Short mmCIF file of C-alpha atoms and ligand atoms in Angstrom, two decimals:
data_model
loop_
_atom_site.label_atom_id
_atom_site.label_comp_id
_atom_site.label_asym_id
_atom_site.label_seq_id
_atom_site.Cartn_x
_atom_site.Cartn_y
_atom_site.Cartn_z
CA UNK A 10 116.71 110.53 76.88
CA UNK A 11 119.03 112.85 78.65
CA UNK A 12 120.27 116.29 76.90
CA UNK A 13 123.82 116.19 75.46
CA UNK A 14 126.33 118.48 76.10
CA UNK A 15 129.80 119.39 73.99
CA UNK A 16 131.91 121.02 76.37
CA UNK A 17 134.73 122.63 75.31
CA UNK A 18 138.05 124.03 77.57
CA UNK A 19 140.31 126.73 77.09
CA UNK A 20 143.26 127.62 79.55
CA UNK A 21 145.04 126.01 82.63
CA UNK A 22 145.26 122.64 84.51
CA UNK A 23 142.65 124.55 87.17
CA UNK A 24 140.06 124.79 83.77
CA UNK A 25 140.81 121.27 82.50
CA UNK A 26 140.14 119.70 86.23
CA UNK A 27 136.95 121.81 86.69
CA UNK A 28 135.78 120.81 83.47
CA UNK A 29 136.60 117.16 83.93
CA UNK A 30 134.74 117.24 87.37
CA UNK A 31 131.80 118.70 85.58
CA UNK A 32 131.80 115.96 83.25
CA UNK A 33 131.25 113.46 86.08
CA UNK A 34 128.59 115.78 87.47
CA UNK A 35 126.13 115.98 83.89
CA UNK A 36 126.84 112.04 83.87
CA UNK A 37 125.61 111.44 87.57
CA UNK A 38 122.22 113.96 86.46
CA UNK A 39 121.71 111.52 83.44
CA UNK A 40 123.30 114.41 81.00
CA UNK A 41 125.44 112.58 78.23
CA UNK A 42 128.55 114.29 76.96
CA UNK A 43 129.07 114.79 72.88
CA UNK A 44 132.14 115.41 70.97
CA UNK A 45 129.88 116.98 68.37
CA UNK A 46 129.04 120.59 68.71
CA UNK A 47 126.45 119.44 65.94
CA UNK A 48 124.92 117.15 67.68
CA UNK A 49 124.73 118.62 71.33
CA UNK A 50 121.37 120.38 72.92
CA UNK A 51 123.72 122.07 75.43
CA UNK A 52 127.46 123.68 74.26
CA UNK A 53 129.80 124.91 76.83
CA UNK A 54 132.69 126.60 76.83
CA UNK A 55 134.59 126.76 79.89
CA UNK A 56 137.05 129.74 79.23
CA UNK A 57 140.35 131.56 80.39
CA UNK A 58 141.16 134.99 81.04
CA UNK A 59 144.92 135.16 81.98
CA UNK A 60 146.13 136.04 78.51
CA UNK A 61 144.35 138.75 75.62
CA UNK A 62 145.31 135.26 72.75
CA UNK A 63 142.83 132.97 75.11
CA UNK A 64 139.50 135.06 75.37
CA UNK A 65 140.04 136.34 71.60
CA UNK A 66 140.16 132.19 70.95
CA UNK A 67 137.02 132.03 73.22
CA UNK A 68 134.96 134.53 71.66
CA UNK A 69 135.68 133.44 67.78
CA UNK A 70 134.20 129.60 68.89
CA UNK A 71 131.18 131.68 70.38
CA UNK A 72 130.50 133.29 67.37
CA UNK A 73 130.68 130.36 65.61
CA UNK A 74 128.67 128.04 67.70
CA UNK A 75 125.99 130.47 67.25
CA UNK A 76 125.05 128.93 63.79
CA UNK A 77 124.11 125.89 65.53
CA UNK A 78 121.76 128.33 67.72
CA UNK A 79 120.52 130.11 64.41
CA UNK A 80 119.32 126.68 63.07
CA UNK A 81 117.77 125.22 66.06
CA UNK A 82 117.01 127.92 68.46
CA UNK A 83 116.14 125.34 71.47
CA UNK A 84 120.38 125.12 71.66
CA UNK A 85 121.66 125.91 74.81
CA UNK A 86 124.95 128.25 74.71
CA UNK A 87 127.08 129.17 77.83
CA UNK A 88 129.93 131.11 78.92
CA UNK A 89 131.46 129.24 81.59
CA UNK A 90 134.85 129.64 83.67
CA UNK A 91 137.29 133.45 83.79
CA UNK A 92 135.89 134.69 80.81
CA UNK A 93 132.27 134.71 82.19
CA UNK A 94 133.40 135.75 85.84
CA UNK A 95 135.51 138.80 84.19
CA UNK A 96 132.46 140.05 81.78
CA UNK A 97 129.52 138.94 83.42
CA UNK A 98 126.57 140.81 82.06
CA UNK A 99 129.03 142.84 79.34
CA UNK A 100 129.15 139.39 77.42
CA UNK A 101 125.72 139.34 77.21
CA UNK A 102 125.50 142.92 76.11
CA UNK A 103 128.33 141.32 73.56
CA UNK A 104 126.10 138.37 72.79
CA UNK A 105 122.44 138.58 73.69
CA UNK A 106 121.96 135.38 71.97
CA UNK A 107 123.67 133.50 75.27
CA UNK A 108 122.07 131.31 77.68
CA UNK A 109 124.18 131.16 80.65
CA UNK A 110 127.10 133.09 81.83
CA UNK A 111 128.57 130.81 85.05
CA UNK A 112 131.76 131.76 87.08
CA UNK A 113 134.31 129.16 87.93
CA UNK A 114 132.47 128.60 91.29
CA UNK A 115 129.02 128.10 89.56
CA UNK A 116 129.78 126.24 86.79
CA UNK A 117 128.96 122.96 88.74
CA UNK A 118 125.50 124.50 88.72
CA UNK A 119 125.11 123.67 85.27
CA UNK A 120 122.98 120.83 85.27
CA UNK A 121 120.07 122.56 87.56
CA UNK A 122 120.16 125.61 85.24
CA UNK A 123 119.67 123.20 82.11
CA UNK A 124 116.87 121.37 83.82
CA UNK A 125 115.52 124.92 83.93
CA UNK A 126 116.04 126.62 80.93
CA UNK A 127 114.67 130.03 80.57
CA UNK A 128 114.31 132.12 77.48
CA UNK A 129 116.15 135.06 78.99
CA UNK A 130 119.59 134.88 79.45
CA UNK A 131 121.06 133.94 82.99
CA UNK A 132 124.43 135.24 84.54
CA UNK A 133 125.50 133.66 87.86
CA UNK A 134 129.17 134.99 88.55
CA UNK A 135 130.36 136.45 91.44
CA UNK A 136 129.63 139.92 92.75
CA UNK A 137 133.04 140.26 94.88
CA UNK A 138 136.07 138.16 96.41
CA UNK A 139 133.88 137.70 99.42
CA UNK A 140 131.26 136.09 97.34
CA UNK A 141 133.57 132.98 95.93
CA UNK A 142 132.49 129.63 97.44
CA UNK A 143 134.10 126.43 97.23
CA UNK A 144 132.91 124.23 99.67
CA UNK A 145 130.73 122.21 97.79
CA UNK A 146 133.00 121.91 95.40
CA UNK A 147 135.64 120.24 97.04
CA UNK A 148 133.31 118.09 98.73
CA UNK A 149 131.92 115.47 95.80
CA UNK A 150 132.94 112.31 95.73
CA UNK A 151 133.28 111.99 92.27
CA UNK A 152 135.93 110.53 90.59
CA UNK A 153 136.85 112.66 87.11
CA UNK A 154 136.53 111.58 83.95
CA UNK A 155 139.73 112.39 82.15
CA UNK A 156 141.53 112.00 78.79
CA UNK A 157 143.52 109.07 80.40
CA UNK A 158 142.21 106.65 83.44
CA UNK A 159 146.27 106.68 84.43
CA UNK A 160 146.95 110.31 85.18
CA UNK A 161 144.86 113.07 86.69
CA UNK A 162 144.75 116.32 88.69
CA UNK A 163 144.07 116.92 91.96
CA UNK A 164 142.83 120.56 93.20
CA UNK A 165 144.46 121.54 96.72
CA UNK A 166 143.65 125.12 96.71
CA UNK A 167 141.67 127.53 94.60
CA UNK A 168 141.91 131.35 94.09
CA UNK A 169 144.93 133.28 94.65
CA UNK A 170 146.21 136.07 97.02
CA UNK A 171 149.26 137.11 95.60
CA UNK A 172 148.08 139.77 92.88
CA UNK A 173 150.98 139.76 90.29
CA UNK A 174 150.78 142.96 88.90
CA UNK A 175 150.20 141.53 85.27
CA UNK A 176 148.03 138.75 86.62
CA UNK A 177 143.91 138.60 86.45
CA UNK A 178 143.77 135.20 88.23
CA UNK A 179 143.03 136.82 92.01
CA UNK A 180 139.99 139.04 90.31
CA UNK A 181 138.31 135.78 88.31
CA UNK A 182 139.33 133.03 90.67
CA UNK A 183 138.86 135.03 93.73
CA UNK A 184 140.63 134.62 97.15
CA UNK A 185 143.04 131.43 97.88
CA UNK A 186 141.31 128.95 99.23
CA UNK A 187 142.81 125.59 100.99
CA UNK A 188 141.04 122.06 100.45
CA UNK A 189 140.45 119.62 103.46
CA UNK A 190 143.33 117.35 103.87
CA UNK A 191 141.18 114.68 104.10
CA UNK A 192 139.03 115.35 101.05
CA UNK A 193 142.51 115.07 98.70
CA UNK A 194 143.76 112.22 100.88
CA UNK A 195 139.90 110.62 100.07
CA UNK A 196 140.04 111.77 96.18
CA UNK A 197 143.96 110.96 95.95
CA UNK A 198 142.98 107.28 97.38
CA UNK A 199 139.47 106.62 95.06
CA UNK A 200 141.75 108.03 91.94
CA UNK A 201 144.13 105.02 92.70
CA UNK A 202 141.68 102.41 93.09
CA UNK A 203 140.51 103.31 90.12
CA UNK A 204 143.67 102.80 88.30
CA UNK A 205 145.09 106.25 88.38
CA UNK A 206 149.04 105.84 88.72
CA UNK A 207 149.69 109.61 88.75
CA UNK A 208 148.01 112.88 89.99
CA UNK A 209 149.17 116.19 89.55
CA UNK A 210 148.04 118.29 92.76
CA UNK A 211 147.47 121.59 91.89
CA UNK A 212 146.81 125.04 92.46
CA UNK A 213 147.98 128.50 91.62
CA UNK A 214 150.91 128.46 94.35
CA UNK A 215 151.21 125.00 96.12
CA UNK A 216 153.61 126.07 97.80
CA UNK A 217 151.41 128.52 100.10
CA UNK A 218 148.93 125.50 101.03
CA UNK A 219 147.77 125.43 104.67
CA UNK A 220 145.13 123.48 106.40
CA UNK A 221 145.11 123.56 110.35
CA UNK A 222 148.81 122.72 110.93
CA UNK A 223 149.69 121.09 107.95
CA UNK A 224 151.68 122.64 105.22
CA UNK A 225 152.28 121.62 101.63
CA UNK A 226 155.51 119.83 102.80
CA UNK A 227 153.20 117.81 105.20
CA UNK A 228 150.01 117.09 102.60
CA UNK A 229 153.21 115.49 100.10
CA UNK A 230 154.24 113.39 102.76
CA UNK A 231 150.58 112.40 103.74
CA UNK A 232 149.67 111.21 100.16
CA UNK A 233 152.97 109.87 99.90
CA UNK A 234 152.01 107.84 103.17
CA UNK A 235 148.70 107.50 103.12
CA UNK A 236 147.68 106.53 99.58
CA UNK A 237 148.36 103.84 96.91
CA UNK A 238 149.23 106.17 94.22
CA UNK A 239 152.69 105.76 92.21
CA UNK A 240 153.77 108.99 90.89
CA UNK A 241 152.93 112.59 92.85
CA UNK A 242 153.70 115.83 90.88
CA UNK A 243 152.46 119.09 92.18
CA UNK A 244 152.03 122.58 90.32
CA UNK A 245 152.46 126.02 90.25
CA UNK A 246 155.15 126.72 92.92
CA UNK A 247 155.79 130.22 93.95
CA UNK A 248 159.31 131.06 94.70
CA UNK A 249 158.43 133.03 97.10
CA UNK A 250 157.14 130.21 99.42
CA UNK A 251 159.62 127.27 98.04
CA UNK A 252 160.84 126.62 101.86
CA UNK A 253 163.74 124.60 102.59
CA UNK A 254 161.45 121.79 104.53
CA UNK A 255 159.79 121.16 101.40
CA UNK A 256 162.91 121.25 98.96
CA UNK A 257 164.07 118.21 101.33
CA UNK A 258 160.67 116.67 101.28
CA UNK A 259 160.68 116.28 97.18
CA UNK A 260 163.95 115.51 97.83
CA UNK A 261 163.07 112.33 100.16
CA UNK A 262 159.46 111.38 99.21
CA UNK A 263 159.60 108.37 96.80
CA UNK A 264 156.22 108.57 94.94
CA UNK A 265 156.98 112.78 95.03
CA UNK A 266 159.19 113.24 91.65
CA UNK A 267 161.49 115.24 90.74
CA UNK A 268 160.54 118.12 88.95
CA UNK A 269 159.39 121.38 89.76
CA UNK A 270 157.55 124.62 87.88
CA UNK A 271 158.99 127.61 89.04
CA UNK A 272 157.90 130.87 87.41
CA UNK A 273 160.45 132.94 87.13
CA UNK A 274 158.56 135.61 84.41
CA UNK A 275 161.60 137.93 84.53
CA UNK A 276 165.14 138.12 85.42
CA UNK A 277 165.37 141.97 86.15
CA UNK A 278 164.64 143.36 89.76
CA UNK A 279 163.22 146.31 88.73
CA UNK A 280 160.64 144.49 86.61
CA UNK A 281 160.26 141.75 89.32
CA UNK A 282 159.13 144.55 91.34
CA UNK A 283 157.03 146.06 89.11
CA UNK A 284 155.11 142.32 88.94
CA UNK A 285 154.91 142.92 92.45
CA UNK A 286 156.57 138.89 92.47
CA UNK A 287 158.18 139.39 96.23
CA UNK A 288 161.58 137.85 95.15
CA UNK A 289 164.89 139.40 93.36
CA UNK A 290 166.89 137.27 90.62
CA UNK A 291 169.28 136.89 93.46
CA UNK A 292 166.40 134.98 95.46
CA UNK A 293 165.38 132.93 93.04
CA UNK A 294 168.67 132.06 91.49
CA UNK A 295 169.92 130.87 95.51
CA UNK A 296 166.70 129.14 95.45
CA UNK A 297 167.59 127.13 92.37
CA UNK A 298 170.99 126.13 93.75
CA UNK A 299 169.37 124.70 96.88
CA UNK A 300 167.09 122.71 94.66
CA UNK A 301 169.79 121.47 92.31
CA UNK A 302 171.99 120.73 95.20
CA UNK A 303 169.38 119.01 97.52
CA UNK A 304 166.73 117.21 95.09
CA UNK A 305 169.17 114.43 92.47
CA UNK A 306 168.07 114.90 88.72
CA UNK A 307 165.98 117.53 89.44
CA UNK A 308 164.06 118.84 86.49
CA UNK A 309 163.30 123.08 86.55
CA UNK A 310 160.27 124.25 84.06
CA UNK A 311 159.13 128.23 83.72
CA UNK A 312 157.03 131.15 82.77
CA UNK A 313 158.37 133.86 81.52
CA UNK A 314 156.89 137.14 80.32
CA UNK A 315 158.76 139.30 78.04
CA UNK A 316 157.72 143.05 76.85
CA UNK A 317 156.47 144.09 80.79
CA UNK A 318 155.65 147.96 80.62
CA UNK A 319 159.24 149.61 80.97
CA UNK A 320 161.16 146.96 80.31
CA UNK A 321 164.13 147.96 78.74
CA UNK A 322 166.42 145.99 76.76
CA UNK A 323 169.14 145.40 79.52
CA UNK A 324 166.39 144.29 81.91
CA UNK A 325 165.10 141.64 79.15
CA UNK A 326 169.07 141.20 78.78
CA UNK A 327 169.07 140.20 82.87
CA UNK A 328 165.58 137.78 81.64
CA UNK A 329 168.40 135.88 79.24
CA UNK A 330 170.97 135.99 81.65
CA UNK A 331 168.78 133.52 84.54
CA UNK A 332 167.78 131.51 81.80
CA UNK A 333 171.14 130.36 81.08
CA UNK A 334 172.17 130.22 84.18
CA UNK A 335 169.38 128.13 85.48
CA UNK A 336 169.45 125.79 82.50
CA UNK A 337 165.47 125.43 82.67
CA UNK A 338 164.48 121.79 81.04
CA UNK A 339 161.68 123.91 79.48
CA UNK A 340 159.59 126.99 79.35
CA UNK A 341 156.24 128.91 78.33
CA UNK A 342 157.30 132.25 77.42
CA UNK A 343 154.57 135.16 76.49
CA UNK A 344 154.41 138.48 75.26
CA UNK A 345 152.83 140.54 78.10
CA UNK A 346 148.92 141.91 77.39
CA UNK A 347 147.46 144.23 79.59
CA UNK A 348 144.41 142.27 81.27
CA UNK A 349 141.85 145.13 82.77
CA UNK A 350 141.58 145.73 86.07
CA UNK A 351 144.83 144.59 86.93
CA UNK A 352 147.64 147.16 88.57
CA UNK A 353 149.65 146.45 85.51
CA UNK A 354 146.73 147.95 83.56
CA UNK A 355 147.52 151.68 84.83
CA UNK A 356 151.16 151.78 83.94
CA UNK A 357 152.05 152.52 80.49
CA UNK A 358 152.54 149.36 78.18
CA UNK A 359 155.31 151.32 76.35
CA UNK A 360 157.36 147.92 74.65
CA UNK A 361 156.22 148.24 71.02
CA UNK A 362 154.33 145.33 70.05
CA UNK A 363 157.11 144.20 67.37
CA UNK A 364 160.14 144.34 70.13
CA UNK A 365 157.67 142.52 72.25
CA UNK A 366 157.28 139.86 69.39
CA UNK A 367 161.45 140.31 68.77
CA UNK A 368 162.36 139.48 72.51
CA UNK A 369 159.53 136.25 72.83
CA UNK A 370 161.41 134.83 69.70
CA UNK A 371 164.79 135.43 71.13
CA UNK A 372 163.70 133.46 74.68
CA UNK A 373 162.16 131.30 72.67
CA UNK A 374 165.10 130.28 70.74
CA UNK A 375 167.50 130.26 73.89
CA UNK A 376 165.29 128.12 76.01
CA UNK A 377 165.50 125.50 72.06
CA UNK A 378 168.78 125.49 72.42
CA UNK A 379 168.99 124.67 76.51
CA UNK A 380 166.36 121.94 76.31
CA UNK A 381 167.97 120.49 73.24
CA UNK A 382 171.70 120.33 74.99
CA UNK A 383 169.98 118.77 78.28
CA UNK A 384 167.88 116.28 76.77
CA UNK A 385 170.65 115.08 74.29
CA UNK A 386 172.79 114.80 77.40
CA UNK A 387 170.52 112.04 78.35
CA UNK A 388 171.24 109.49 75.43
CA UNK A 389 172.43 106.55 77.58
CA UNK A 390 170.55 106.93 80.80
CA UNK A 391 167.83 104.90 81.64
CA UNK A 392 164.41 106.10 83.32
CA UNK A 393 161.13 104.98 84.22
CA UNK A 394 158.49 106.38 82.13
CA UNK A 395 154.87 106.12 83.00
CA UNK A 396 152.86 105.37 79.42
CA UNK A 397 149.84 106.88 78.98
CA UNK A 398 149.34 107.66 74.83
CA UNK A 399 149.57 104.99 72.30
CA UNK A 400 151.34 106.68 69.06
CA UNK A 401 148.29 108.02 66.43
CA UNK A 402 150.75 107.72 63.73
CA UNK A 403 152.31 104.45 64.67
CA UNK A 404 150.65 101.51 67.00
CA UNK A 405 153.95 100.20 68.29
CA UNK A 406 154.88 103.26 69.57
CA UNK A 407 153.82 104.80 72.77
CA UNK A 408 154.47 107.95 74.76
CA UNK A 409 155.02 108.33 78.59
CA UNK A 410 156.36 110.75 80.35
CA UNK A 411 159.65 110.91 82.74
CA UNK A 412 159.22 111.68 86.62
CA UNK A 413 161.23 114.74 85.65
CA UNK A 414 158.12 115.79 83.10
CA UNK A 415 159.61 114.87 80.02
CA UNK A 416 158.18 113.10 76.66
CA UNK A 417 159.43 109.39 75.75
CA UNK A 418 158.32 107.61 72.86
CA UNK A 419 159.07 104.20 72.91
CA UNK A 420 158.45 101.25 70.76
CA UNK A 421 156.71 97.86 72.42
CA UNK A 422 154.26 95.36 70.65
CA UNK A 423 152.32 94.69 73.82
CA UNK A 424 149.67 97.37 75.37
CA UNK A 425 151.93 99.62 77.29
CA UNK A 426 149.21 101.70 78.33
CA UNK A 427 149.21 102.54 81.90
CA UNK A 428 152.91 100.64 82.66
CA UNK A 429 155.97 101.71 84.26
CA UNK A 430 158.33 101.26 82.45
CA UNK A 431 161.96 101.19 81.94
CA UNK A 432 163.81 103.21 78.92
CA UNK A 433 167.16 103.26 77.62
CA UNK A 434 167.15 107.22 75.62
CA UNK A 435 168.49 106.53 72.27
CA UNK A 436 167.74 109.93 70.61
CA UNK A 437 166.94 113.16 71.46
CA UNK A 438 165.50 116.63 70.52
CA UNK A 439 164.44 120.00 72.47
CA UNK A 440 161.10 118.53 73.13
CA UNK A 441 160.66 114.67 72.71
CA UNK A 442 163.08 111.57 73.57
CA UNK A 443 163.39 108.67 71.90
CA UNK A 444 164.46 105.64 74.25
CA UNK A 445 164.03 101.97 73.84
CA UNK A 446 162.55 99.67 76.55
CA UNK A 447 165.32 97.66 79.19
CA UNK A 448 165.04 96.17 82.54
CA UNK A 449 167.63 97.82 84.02
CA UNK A 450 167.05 101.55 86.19
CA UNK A 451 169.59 103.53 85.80
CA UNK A 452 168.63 105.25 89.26
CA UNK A 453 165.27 105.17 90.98
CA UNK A 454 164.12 107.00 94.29
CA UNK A 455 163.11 102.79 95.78
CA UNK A 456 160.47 103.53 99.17
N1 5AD B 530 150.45 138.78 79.98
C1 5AD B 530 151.29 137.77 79.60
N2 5AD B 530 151.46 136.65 80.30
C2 5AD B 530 150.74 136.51 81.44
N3 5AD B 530 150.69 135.52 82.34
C3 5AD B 530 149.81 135.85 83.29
N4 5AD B 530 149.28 137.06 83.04
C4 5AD B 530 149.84 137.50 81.89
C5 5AD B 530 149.72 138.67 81.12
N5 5AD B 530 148.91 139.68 81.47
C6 5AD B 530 151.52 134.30 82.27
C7 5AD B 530 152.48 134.19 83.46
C8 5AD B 530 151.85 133.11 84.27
C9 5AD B 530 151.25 132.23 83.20
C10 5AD B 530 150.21 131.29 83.67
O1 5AD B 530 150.69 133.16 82.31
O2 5AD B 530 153.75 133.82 82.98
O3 5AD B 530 152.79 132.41 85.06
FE1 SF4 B 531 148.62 135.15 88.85
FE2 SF4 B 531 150.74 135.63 90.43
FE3 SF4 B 531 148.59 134.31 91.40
FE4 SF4 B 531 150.20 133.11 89.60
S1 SF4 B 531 150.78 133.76 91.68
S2 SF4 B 531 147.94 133.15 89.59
S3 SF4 B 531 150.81 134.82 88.31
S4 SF4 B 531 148.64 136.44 90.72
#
């Protein structure tokens, strides 16, 4: 019988793709997956790297997986994903009890290094940005196995090129890199024979994607064209390469919908610079009227980073200010931490860790109150949803989610899993409606 393998994910949409990809790769080499860390002969952990919080997380489970190790010492353990490309060797130094240390461009490797297990510790990462290597990568034809059959991620690009100051993505990712056309077109079109009514294509800025002539405007309209999928959301943008051609593509596409993740991470130009983000809050906050005035019921989500070395308290004052302006539908605010080896890393992280905890609470709180006035100005409308949850609590209730990214729980006796369907909101709070099945649309985009 095949080994098993508990495989466990930390960090972005990028980590929870690769790792759903990989699962499809042990299945095809006759390598079973296990929900058990008990029970596996292999444990992964594919990590992250982009905050202090999600490596700390990483290397507590290490430590404790290592009691499985200590009882049966033919246990496999590796370090897969950011964490492993950022340490390398220095997390073997950590943890000499390791197996394998894989990058994010080897861990589809895994299954020939398990096949050949060697009692001395492995690390395959890469040496430089020249070294990354994707092709293969993008290349399987293997449809992922996810957490739902009805939604999934798509990968248009990998690496990144803009180098945020703060940011450790470029240095564990490596260089952007754009997918084929056809190869999302192919994976876009197997996902929704399979199915899939939903992908999310993504990438650390969409919004830069290039292959040959096409643009990111031009891939939407292709797999808006050229595929059988329903829904088509798309993450990160960059505001720095929103262009006006693709604002009026969201804006026209049917299947595209209508919501869009726009870091803004601060609202003061002098930090803005500092992040080395290539836009002021004027930029961005012209950028957002364009959207709001072009794209109907569009939907604006962020990042934000509060406590940026020399950040002062009118500059996190100008971070409050955008927010109410823009009126984001929601938000995932952090507390900056220095990540090594960035250019961030040399200046001097001079915001007290308690004003840094002070101002998180305070956008926290602001960006409560925002989502809670918007979604309680939606009690009334109607929307599609598409379900993908049944309730745990509850088995006549399910959860879906808007094509403006927002949570709907909604009662129905029938299996609603996988519909589109049609909700009247009844109730709502900053984070969840509450909305009642009808046949009537309020308003849908109609091809
Ligand atoms: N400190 C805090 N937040 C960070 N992010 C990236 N790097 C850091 C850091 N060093 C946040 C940004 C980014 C999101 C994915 O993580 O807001 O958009
Ligand atoms: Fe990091 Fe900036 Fe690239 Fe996003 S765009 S991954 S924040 S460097």
């Amino acid at each position: 019988m095949g080994k098993k393998v508990y495989l466990q994910t930390f960090g972005c949409q990028m980590n929870v793709y690769d790792s759903e990809r990989l699962k499809g790769v042990l299945a095809s080499e006759n390598l079973s997956i296990t929900a058990n860390p008990a029970d596996a002969d292999v444990i992964v952990l594919n990590t992250c790297s982009v905050r202090e919080k999600a490596e700390r997380r990483a290397l507590g489970r290490l430590s404790e997986f290592h009691k499985y190790k200590q009882k049966n010492p033919e246990v496999m353990l590796v370090v897969a994903g950011c964490m492993a490309q950022r340490m390398g060797t220095d997390l073997v130094e950590k943890m000499p009890y390791l197996d394998l240390v894989l990058g994010p461009d080897q861990i589809f490797q895994l299954p020939a290094y398990i096949q050949n297990h060697r009692d001395h510790c492995l690390v395959a990462v890469c040496a430089s940005r020249e070294d990354f290597d994707c092709e293969r990568i993008w290349e399987q034809r293997i449809v992922p196995e996810r957490k739902t059959p009805f939604t999934s991620f798509v990968a248009i690009s990998r690496g990144c090129d803009n180098f945020c100051s703060y940011c450790v993505v470029p240095y564990v990712r490596g260089p952007e890199r754009h997918r084929p056309i056809d190869q999302i077109i192919s994976e876009v079109q197997l996902l929704a024979q399979s199915g899939c009514k939903e992908v999310t294509l993504i990438g650390q800025n969409v919004n830069s994607y290039r292959f040959e002539s096409k643009d990111f405007a031009d891939l939407l309209q292709m797999v808006n064209d050229q595929t059988d999928i329903q829904w088509i959301r798309f993450m990160t943008s960059h505001p720095k390469d929103l262009s006006d051609k693709l604002i009026d593509k969201i804006a026209a596409l049917p299947k595209v919908c209508e919501h869009i993740h726009l870091p803004l991470q601060s609202g003061s130009d002098l930090v803005l610079e500092k992040m080395n983000r290539g836009y002021t809050s004027g930029d961005y906050l012209g950028l957002v009227e364009r959207i709001k005035k072009t794209i109907d019921c569009v939907s604006l989500s962020t990042d934000i980073i509060v406590g940026f070395p020399s950040e002062t308290e009118a500059d996190f004052e100008k971070t409050l200010e955008v927010m109410r302006k823009v009126e984001f539908d929601s938000a995932f605010m952090f507390r900056y931490s220095i990540r090594e080896g960035t250019k961030a890393a040399s200046f001097v992280d001079d915001v007290p860790e308690k004003e840094k905890l002070r101002r998180l609470y305070t956008v926290i709180k602001l960006q409560k109150d925002i989502s809670g006035t918007k979604n309680r100005e939606l009690v009334g409308k109607t929307f599609q949803i598409l379900v993908d949850e049944r309730s745990k609590r509850d088995e006549n209730k399910w959860k879906g989610k808007t094509r403006t990214n927002k949570t709907v729980i909604v009662e129905g006796n029938n299996n609603l899993l996988g519909e589109i369907v049609t909700v009247k909101i009844d109730e709502a709070d900053s984070f969840t409606l509450f909305g009642s099945q009808t046949r009537k649309p309020e308003k849908v985009k109609t091809a």
